[in-house]
mmCIF file of N, CA and C in Angstrom:
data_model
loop_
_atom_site.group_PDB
_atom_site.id
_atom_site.type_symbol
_atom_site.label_atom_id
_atom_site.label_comp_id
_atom_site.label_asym_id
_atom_site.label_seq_id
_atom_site.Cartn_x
_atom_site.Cartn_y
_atom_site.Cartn_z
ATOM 1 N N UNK A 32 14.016 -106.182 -72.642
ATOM 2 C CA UNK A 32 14.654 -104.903 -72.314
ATOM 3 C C UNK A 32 14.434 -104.575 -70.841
ATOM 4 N N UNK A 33 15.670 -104.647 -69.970
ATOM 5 C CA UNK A 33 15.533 -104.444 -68.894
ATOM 6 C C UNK A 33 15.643 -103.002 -68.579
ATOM 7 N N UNK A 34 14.689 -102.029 -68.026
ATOM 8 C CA UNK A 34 14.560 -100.716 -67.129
ATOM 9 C C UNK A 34 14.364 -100.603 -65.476
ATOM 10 N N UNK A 35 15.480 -99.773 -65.281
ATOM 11 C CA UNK A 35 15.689 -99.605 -63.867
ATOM 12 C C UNK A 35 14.605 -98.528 -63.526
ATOM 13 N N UNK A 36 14.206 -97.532 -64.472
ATOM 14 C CA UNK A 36 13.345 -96.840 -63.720
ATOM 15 C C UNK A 36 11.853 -96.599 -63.921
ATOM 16 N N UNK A 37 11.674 -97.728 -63.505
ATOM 17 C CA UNK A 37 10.211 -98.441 -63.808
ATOM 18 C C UNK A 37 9.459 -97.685 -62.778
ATOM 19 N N UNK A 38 8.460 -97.134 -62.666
ATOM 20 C CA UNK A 38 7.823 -96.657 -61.410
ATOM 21 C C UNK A 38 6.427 -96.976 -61.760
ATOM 22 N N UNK A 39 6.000 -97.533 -60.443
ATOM 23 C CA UNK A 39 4.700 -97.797 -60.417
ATOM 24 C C UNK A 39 3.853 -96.759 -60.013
ATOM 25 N N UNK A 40 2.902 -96.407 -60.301
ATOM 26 C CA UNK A 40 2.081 -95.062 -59.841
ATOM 27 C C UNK A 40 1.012 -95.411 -58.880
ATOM 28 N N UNK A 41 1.228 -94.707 -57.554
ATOM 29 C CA UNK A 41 0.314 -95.123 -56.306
ATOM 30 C C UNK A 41 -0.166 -93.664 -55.971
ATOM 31 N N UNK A 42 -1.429 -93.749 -56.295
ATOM 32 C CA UNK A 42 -2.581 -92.384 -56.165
ATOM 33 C C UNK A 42 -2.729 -92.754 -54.151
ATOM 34 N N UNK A 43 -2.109 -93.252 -53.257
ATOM 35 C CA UNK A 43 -2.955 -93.008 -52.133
ATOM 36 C C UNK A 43 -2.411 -91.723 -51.713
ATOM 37 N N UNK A 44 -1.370 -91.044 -51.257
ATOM 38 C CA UNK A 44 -1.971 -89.785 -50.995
ATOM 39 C C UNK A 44 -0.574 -88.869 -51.935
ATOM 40 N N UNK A 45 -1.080 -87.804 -51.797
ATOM 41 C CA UNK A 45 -0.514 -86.359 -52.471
ATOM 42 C C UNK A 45 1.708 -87.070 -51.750
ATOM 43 N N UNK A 46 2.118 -86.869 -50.970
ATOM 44 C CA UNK A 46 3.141 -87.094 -50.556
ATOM 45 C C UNK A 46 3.805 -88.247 -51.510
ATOM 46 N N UNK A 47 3.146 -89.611 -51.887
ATOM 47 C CA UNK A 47 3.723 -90.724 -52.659
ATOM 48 C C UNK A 47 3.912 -90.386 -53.915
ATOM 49 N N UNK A 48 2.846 -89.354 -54.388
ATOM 50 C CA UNK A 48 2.988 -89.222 -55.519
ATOM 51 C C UNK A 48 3.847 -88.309 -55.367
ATOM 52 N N UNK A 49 4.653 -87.191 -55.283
ATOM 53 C CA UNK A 49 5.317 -85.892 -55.032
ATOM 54 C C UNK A 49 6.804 -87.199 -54.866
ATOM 55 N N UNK A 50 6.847 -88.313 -54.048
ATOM 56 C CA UNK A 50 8.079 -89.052 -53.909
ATOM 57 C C UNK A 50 8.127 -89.572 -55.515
ATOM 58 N N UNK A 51 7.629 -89.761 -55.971
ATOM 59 C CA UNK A 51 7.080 -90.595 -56.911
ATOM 60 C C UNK A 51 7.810 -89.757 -58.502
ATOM 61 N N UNK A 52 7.253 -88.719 -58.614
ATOM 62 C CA UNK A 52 7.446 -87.702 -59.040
ATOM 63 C C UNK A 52 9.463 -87.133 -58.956
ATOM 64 N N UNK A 53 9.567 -87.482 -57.750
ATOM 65 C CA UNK A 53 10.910 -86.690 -57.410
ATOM 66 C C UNK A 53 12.177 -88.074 -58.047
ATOM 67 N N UNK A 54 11.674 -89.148 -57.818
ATOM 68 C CA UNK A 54 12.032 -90.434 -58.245
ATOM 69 C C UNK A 54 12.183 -90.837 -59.775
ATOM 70 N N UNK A 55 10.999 -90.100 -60.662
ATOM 71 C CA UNK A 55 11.166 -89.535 -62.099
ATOM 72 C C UNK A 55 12.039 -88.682 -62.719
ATOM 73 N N UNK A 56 12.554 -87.955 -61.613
ATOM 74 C CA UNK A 56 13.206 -86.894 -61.634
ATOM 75 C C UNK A 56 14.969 -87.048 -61.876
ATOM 76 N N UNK A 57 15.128 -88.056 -61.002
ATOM 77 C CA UNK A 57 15.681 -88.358 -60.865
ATOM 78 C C UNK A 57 16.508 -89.703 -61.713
ATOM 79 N N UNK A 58 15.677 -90.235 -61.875
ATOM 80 C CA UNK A 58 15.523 -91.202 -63.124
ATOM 81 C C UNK A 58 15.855 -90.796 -64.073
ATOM 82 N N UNK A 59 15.222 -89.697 -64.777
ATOM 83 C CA UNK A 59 15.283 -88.907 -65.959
ATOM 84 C C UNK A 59 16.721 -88.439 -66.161
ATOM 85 N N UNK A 60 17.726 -87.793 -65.002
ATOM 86 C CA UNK A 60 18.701 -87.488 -64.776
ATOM 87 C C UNK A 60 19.464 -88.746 -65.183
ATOM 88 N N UNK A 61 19.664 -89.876 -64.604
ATOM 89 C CA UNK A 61 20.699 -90.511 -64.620
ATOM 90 C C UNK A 61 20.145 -91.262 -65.785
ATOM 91 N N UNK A 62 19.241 -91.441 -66.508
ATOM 92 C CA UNK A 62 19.062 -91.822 -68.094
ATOM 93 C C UNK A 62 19.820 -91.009 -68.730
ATOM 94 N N UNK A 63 19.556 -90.003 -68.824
ATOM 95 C CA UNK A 63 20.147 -88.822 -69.978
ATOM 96 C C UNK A 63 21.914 -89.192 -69.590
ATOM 97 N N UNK A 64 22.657 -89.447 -68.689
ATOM 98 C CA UNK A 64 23.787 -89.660 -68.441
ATOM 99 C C UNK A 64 24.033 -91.046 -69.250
ATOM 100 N N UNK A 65 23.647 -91.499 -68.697
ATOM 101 C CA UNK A 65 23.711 -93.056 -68.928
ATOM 102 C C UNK A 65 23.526 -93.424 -70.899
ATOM 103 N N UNK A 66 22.184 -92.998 -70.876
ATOM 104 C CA UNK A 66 22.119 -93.099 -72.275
ATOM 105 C C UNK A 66 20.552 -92.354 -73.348
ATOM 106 N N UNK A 67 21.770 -91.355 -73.621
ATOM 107 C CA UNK A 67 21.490 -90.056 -74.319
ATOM 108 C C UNK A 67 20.226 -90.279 -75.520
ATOM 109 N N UNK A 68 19.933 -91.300 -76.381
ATOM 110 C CA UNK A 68 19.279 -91.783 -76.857
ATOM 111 C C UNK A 68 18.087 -91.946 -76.409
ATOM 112 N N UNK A 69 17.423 -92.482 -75.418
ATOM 113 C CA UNK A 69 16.125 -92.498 -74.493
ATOM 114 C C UNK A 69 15.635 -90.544 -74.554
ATOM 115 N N UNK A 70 16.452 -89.829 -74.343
ATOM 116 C CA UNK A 70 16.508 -88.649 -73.250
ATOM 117 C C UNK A 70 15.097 -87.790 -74.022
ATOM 118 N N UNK A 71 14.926 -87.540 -75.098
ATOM 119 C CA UNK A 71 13.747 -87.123 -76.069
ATOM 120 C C UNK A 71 12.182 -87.888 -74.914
ATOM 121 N N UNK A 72 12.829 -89.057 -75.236
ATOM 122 C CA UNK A 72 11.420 -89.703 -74.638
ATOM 123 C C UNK A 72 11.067 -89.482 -73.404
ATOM 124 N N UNK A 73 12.028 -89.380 -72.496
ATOM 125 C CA UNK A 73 11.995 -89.033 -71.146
ATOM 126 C C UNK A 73 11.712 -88.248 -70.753
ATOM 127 N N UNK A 74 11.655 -86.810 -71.617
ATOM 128 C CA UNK A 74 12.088 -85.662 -70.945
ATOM 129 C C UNK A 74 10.024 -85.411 -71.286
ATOM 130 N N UNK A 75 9.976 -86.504 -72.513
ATOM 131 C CA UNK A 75 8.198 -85.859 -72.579
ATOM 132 C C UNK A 75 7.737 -86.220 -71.477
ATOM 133 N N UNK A 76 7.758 -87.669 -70.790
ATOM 134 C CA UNK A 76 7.302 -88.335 -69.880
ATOM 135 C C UNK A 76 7.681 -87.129 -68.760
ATOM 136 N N UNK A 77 8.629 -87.063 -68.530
ATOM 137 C CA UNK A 77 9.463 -85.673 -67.365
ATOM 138 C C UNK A 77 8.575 -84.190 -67.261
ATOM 139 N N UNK A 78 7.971 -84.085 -68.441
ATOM 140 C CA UNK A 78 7.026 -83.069 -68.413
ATOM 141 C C UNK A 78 5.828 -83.426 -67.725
ATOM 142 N N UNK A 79 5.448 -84.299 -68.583
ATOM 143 C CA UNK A 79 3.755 -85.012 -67.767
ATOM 144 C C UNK A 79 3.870 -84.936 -66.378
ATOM 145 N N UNK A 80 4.289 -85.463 -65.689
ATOM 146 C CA UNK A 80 4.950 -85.603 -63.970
ATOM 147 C C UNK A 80 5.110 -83.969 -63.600
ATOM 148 N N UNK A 81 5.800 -83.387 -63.748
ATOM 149 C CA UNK A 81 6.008 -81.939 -63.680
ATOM 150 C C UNK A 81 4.270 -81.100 -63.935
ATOM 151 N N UNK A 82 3.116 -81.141 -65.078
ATOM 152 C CA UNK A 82 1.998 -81.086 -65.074
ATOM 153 C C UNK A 82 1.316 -81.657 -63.784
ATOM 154 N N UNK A 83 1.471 -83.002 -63.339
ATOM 155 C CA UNK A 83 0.877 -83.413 -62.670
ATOM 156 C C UNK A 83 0.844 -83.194 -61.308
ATOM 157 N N UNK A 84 1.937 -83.044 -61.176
ATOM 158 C CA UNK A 84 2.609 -82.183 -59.726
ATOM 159 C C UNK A 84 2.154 -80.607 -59.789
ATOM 160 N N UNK A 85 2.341 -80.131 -60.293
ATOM 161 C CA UNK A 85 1.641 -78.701 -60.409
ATOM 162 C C UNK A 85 0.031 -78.723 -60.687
#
């Protein structure tokens, strides 16, 4: 199963992660377009990131 929005998580500073984060974001968006089925799962993952950032 190939995924395009694979993100690797790099703790070096506050800014990568915040790109990182915005890149999830974004991801999350064009999944739910793409294919509606994933979007449940995503949107938990979409929360965590959103926690983590705040």
């Amino acid at each position: 199963m190939k995924d395009g929005c694979k993100i690797e998580v790099c703790f070096c500073n506050l800014q990568s992660v915040y790109l990182l984060y915005m890149l999830a974001k974004l991801c999350y968006t064009e999944k739910i377009k793409s294919n509606p089925c994933d979007a449940k799962m995503l949107k938990e993952e979409h929360y965590v990131w959103q926690a983590f950032v705040i």
